[in-house]
Tab-separated table of C-alpha atoms in Angstrom:
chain	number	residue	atom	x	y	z
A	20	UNK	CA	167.085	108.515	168.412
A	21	UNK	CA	167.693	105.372	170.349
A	22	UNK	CA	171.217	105.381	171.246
A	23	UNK	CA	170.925	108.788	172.630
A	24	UNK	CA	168.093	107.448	174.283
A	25	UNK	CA	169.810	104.501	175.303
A	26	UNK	CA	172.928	106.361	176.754
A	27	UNK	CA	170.288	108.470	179.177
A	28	UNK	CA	168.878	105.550	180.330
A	29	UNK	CA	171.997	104.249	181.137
A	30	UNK	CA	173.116	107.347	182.988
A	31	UNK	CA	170.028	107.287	184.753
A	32	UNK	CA	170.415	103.362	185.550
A	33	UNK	CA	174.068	103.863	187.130
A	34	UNK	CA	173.151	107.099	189.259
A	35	UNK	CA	170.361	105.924	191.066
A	36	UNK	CA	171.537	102.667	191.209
A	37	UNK	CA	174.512	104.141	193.351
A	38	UNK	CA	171.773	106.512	195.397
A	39	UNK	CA	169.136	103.077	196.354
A	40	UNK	CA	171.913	101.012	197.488
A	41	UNK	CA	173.513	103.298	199.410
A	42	UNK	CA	170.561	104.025	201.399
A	43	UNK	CA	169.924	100.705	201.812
A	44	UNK	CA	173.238	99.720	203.517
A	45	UNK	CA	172.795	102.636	205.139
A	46	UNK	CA	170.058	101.918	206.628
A	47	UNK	CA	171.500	98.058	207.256
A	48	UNK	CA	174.628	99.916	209.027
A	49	UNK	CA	172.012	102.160	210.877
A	50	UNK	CA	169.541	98.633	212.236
A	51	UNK	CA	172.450	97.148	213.146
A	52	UNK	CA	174.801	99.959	215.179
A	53	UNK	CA	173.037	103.055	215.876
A	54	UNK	CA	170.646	103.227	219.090
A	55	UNK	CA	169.571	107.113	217.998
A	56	UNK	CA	165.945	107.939	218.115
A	57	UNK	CA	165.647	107.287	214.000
A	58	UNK	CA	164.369	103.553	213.990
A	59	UNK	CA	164.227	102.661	209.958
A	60	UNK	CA	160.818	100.832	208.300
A	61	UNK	CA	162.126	97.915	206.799
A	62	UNK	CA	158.821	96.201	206.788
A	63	UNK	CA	156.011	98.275	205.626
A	64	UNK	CA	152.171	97.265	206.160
A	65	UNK	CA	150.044	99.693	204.156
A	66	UNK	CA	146.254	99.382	202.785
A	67	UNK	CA	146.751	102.534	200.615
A	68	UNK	CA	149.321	104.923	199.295
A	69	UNK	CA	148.379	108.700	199.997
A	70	UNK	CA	149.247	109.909	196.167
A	71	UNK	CA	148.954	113.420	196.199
A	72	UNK	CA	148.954	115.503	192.673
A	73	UNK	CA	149.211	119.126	192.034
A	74	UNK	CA	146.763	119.912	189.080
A	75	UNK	CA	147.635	122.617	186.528
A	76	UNK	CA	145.246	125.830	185.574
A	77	UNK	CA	143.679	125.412	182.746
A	78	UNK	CA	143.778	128.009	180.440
A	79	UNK	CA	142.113	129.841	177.412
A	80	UNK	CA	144.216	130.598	174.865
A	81	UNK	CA	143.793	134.068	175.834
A	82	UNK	CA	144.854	133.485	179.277
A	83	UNK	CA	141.825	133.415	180.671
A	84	UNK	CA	140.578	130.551	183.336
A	85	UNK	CA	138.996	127.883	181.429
A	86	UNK	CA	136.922	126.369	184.308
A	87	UNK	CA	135.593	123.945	182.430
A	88	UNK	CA	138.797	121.736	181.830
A	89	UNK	CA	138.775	120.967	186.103
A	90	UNK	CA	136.202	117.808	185.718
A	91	UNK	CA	138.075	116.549	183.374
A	92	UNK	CA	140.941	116.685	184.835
A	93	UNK	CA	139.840	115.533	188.624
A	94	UNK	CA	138.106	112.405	186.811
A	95	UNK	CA	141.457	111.816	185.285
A	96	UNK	CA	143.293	111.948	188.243
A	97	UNK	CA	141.133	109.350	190.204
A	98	UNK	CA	141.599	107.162	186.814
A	99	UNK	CA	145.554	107.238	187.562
A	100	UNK	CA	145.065	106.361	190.881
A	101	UNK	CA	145.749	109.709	192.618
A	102	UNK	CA	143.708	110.085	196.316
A	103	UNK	CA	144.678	113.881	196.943
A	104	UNK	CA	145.174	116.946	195.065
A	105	UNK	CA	146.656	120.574	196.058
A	106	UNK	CA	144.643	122.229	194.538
A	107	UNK	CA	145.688	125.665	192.904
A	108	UNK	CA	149.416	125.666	193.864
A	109	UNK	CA	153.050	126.228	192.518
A	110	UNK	CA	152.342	123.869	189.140
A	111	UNK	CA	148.741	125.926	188.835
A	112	UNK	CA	150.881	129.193	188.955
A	113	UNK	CA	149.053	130.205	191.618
A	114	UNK	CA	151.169	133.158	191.884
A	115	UNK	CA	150.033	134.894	188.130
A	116	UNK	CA	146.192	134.211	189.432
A	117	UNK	CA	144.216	136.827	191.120
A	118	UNK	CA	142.483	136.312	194.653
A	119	UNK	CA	139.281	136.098	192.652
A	120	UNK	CA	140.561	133.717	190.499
A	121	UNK	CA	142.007	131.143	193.015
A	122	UNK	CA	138.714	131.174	194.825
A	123	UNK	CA	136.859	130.406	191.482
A	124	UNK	CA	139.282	127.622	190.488
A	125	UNK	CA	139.695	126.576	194.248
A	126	UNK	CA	135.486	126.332	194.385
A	127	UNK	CA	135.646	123.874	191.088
A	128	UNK	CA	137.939	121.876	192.326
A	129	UNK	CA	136.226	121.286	195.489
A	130	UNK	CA	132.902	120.658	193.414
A	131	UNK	CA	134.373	118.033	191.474
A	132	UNK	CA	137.027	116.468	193.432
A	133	UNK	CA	135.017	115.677	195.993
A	134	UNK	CA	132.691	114.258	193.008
A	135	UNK	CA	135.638	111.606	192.507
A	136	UNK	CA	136.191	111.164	196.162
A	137	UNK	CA	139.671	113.030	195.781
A	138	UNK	CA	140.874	114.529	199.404
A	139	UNK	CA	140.977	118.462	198.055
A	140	UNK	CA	143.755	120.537	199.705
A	141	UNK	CA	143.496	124.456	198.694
A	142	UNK	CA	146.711	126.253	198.404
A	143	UNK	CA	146.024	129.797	200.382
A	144	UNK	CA	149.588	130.797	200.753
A	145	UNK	CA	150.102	134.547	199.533
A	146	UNK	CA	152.684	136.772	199.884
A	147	UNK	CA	149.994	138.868	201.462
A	148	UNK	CA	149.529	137.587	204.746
A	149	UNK	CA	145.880	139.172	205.002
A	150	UNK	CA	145.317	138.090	201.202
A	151	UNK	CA	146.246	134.432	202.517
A	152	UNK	CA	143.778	135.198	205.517
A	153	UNK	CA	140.891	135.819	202.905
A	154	UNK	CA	141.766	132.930	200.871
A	155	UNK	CA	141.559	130.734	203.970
A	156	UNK	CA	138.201	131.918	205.062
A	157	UNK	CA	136.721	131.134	201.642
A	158	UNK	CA	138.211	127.711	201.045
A	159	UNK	CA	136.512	127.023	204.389
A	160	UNK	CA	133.022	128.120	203.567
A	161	UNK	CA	133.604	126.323	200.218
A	162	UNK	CA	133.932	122.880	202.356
A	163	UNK	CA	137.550	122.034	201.384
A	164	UNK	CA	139.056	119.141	203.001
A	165	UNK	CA	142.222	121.221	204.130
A	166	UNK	CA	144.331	124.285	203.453
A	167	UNK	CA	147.799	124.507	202.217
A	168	UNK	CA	150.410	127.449	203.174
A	169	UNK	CA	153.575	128.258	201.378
A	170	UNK	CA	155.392	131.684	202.456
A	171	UNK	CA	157.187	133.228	198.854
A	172	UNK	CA	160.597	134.275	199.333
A	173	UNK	CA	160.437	137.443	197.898
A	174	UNK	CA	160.295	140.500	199.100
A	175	UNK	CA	160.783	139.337	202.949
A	176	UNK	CA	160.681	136.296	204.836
A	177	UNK	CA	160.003	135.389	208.396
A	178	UNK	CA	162.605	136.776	210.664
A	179	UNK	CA	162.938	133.467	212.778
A	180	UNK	CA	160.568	130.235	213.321
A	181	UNK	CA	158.770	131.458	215.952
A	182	UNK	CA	158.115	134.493	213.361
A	183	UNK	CA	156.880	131.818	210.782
A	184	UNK	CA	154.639	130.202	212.990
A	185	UNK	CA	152.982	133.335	213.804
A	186	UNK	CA	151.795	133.684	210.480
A	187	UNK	CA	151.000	130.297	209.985
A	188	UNK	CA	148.615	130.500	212.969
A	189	UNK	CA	146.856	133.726	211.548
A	190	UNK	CA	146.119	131.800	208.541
A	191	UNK	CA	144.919	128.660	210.017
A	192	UNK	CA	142.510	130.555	212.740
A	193	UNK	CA	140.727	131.729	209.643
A	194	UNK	CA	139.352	128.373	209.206
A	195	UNK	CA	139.466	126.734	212.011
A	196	UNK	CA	138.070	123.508	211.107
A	197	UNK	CA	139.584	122.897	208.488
A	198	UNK	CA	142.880	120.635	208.303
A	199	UNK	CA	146.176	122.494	208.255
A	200	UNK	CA	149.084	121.699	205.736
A	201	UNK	CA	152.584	123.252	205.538
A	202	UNK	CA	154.130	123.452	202.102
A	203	UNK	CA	157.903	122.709	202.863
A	204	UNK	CA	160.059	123.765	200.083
A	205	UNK	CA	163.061	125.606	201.455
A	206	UNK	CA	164.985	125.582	197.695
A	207	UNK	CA	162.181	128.109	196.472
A	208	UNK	CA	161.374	129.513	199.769
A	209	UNK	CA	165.084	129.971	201.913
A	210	UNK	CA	163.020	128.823	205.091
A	211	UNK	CA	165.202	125.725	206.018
A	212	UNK	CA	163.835	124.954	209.083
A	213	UNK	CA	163.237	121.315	211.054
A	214	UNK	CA	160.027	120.347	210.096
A	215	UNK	CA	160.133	118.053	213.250
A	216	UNK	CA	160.615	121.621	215.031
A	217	UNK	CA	158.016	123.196	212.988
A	218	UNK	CA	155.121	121.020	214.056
A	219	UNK	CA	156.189	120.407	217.375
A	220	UNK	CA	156.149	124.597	218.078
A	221	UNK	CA	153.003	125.345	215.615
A	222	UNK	CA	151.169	122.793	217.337
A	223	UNK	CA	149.569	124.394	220.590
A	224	UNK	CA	149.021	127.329	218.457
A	225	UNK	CA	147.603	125.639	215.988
A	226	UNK	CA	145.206	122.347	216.716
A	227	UNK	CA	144.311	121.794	212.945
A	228	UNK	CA	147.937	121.418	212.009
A	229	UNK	CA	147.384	118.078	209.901
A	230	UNK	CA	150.394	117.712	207.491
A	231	UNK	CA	153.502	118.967	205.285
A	232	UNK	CA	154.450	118.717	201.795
A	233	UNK	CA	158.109	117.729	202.161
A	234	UNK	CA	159.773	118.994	199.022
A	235	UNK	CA	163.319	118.701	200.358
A	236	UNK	CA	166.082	115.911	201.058
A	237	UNK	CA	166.344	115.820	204.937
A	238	UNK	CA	165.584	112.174	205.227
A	239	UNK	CA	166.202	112.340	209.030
A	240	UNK	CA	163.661	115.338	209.527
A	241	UNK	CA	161.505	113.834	207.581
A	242	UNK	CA	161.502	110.176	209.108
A	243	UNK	CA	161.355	112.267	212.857
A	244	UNK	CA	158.513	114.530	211.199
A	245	UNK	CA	156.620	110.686	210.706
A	246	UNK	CA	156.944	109.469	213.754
A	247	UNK	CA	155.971	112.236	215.915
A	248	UNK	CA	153.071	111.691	218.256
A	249	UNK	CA	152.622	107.994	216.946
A	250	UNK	CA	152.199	109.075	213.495
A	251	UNK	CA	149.611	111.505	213.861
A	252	UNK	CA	150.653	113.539	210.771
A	253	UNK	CA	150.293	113.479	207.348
A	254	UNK	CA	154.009	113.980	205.895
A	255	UNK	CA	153.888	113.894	202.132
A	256	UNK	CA	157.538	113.219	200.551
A	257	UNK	CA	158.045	114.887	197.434
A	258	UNK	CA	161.869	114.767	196.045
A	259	UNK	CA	163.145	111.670	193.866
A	260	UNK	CA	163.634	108.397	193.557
A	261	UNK	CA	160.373	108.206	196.003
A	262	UNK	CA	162.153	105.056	196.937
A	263	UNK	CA	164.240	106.591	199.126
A	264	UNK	CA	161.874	107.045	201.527
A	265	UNK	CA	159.983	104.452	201.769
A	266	UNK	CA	162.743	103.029	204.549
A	267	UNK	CA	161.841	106.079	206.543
A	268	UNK	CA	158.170	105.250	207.132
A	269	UNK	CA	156.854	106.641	203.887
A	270	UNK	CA	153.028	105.968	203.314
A	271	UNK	CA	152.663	109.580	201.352
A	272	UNK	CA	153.821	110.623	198.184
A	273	UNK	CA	153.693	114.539	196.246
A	274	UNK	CA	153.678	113.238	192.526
A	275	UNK	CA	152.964	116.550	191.391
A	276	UNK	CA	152.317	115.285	187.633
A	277	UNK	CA	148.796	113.616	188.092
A	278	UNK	CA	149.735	110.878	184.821
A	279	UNK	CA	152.662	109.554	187.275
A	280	UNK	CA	150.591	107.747	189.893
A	281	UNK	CA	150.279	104.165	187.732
A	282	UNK	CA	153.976	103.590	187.645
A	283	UNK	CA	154.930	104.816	191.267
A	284	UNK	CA	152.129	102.894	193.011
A	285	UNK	CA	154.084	99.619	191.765
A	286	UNK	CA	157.550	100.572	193.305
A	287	UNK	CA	155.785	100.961	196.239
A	288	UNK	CA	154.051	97.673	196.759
A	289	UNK	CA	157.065	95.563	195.328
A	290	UNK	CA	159.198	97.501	198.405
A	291	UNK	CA	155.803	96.540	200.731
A	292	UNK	CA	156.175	93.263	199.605
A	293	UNK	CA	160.036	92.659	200.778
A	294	UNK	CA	160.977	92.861	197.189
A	295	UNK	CA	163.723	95.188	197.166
A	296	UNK	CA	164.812	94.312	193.757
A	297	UNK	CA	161.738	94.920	191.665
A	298	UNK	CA	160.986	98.535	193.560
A	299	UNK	CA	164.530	99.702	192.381
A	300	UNK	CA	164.012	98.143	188.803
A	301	UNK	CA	160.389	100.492	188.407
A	302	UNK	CA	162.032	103.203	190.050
A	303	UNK	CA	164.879	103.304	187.478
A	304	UNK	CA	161.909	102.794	185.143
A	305	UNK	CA	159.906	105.618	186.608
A	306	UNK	CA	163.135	107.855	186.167
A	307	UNK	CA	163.353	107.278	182.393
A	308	UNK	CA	160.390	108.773	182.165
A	309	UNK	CA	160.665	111.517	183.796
A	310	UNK	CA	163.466	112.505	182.012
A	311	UNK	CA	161.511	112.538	178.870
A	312	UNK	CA	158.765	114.414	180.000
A	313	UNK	CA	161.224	117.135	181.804
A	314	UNK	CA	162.322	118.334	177.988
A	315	UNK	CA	159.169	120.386	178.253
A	316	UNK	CA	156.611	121.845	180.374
A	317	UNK	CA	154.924	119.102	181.918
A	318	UNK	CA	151.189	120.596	181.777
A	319	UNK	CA	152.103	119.665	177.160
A	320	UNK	CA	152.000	116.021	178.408
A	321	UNK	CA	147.863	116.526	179.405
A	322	UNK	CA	147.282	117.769	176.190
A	323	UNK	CA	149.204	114.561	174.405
A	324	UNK	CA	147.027	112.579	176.705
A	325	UNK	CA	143.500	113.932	175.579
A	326	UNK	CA	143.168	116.946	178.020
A	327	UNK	CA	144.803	120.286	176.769
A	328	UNK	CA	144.702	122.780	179.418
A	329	UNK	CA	146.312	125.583	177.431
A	330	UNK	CA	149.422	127.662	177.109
A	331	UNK	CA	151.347	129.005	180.438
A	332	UNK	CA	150.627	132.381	181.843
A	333	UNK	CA	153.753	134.915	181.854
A	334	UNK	CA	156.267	134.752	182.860
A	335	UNK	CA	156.123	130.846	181.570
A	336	UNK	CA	156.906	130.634	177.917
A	337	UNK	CA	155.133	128.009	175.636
A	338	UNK	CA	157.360	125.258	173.666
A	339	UNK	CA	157.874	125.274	170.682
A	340	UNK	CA	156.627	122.534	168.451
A	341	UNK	CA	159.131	120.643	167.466
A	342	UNK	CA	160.301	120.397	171.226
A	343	UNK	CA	156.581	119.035	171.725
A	344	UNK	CA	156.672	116.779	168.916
A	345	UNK	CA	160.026	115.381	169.765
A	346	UNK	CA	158.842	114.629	173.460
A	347	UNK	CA	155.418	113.107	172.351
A	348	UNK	CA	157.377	110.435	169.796
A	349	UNK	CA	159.899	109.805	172.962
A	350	UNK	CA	156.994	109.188	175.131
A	351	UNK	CA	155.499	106.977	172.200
A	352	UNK	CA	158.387	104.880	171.596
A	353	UNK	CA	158.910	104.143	175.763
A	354	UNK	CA	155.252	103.136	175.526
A	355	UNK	CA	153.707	105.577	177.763
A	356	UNK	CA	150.363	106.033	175.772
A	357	UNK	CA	150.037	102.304	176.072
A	358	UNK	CA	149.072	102.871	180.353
A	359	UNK	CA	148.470	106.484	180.045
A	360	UNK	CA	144.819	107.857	178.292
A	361	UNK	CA	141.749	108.879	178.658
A	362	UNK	CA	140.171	105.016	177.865
């Protein structure tokens, strides 16, 4: 259907068209007036981009974990180009797995990430705090190169940040040499705190405190979150176009979908390279295909590729198959088969 897809490409051109160049005469306006604290990148000197991908669970088709998918999919992801992977999170429905079942697929994906020289961060964030305590202890002892904590929403929340940092130093003193990373994503969890506050707080309770995954729009947190303590953290930006913040000191991405990497990594060395132009022509490129693949679950798109990981645990319905056959000729005719496979 090419006009139709025509017309979304062209609604995707003109919107973040509107959203780059704003930020960049923002930021002109901002380099040129403003004497706050915020001091914009406009040059950016990087020998590698932190691309950080949140594998899904593979399944059985009776729901069961089908370990045996993980090597094939961290050998994958070091093929597109990712260099770290959070390992059993929000994408790996972490939530619909038991405690015994996140260790198991947290202890593969340690095994063979590390295998592909992939930094492996385990999600031990639980509703439970004591379950998220346990988790902790056991991604430690597995050798996991850090720990991740998201705090659900539901059925309480912190009362405060100083209530949210206690927990997130009972976690972290369970392994306490391991690297410590936040999972910032206020829409899903209501905690809208300053990250810059966050970390700045946590950290003299908490000495392992190495990062965040920044799932949310606060480019001025997130550019003060960066710059704290000469850089010292690892601040992961997740929302898009990615090109926003690259401006803001940048260097780490959350691509969630693994098959992404090859067409971000370009946007970001064209914007390295003082060539504004070209990273907002990929990024508008980028865009078109993610609106493809957003017709359908995202984990359907592995399975095009080569690597089928099985159907969704409840709640998560399956598509149906025309809505996967639909996607997979879109995908065809934008050429995304012709970078994306398992040769």
């Amino acid at each position: 259907n090419y006009p139709l897809r025509r017309q979304r490409q062209m609604c995707i051109r003109d919107r973040y068209q509107r959203r780059v160049r704003g930020i960049f005469l923002a930021l002109t306006m901002r380099t040129l007036y403003s004497s706050i604290l915020l001091v914009p990148f406009f040059i950016v000197i990087v020998s590698s981009w932190k691309l950080l991908s949140a594998p899904w669970t593979p399944f059985n088709e009776d729901f069961t974990l089908n370990l045996a998918r993980v090597p094939q999919q961290a050998a994958f992801d070091k093929r597109q180009g990712v260099t770290h992977v959070w390992a059993v999170g929000g994408m790996g429905q972490w939530d619909q797995l038991t405690v015994a079942e996140r260790k198991a697929l947290g202890a593969e994906w340690v095994k063979y990430g590390k295998q592909e020289g992939l930094v492996v961060i385990i999600n031990v964030g639980h509703q439970c705090v004591e379950d998220s305590i346990e988790l902790a202890k056991h991604a430690e002892s597995i050798g996991t190169d850090g720990i991740g904590v998201i705090f659900p929403s539901a059925p309480t929340k912190p009362a405060d940040l100083s209530n949210l940092i206690q927990i997130l130093t009972a976690v972290a003193k369970a392994a306490p040499n391991t690297p410590f990373y936040y999972y910032h994503i206020p829409a899903v969890t209501g905690l809208y705190y300053k990250m810059y506050d966050l970390i700045t707080q946590a950290k003299p309770f908490i000495p392992t405190f190495t990062g965040i995954k920044y799932v949310n729009e606060d480019l001025e947190d997130f550019a003060n979150c960066v710059q704290l303590d000469g850089g010292k953290y690892s601040i992961m930006w997740a929302p898009e176009p990615k090109l926003q913040a690259l401006p803001f000191g940048a260097t780490g991405f959350v691509l969630a979908e693994c098959y992404y990497a090859p067409y971000l990594v370009p946007i970001f060395d064209a914007y390295a390279a003082g060539n504004n132009v070209k990273a907002e022509q990929l990024q508008l490129r980028r865009d078109e295909l993610g609106q493809i693949i957003g017709l359908i679950n995202a984990k359907n798109v592995m399975k095009m590729i080569g690597i089928d990981l099985g159907p969704p645990r409840l709640p998560l319905l399956p598509d149906s198959q025309q809505a996967y056959d639909k996607v997979y000729q879109e995908l065809k005719a934008w050429g995304f088969f012709n970078t994306t496979s398992l040769n």
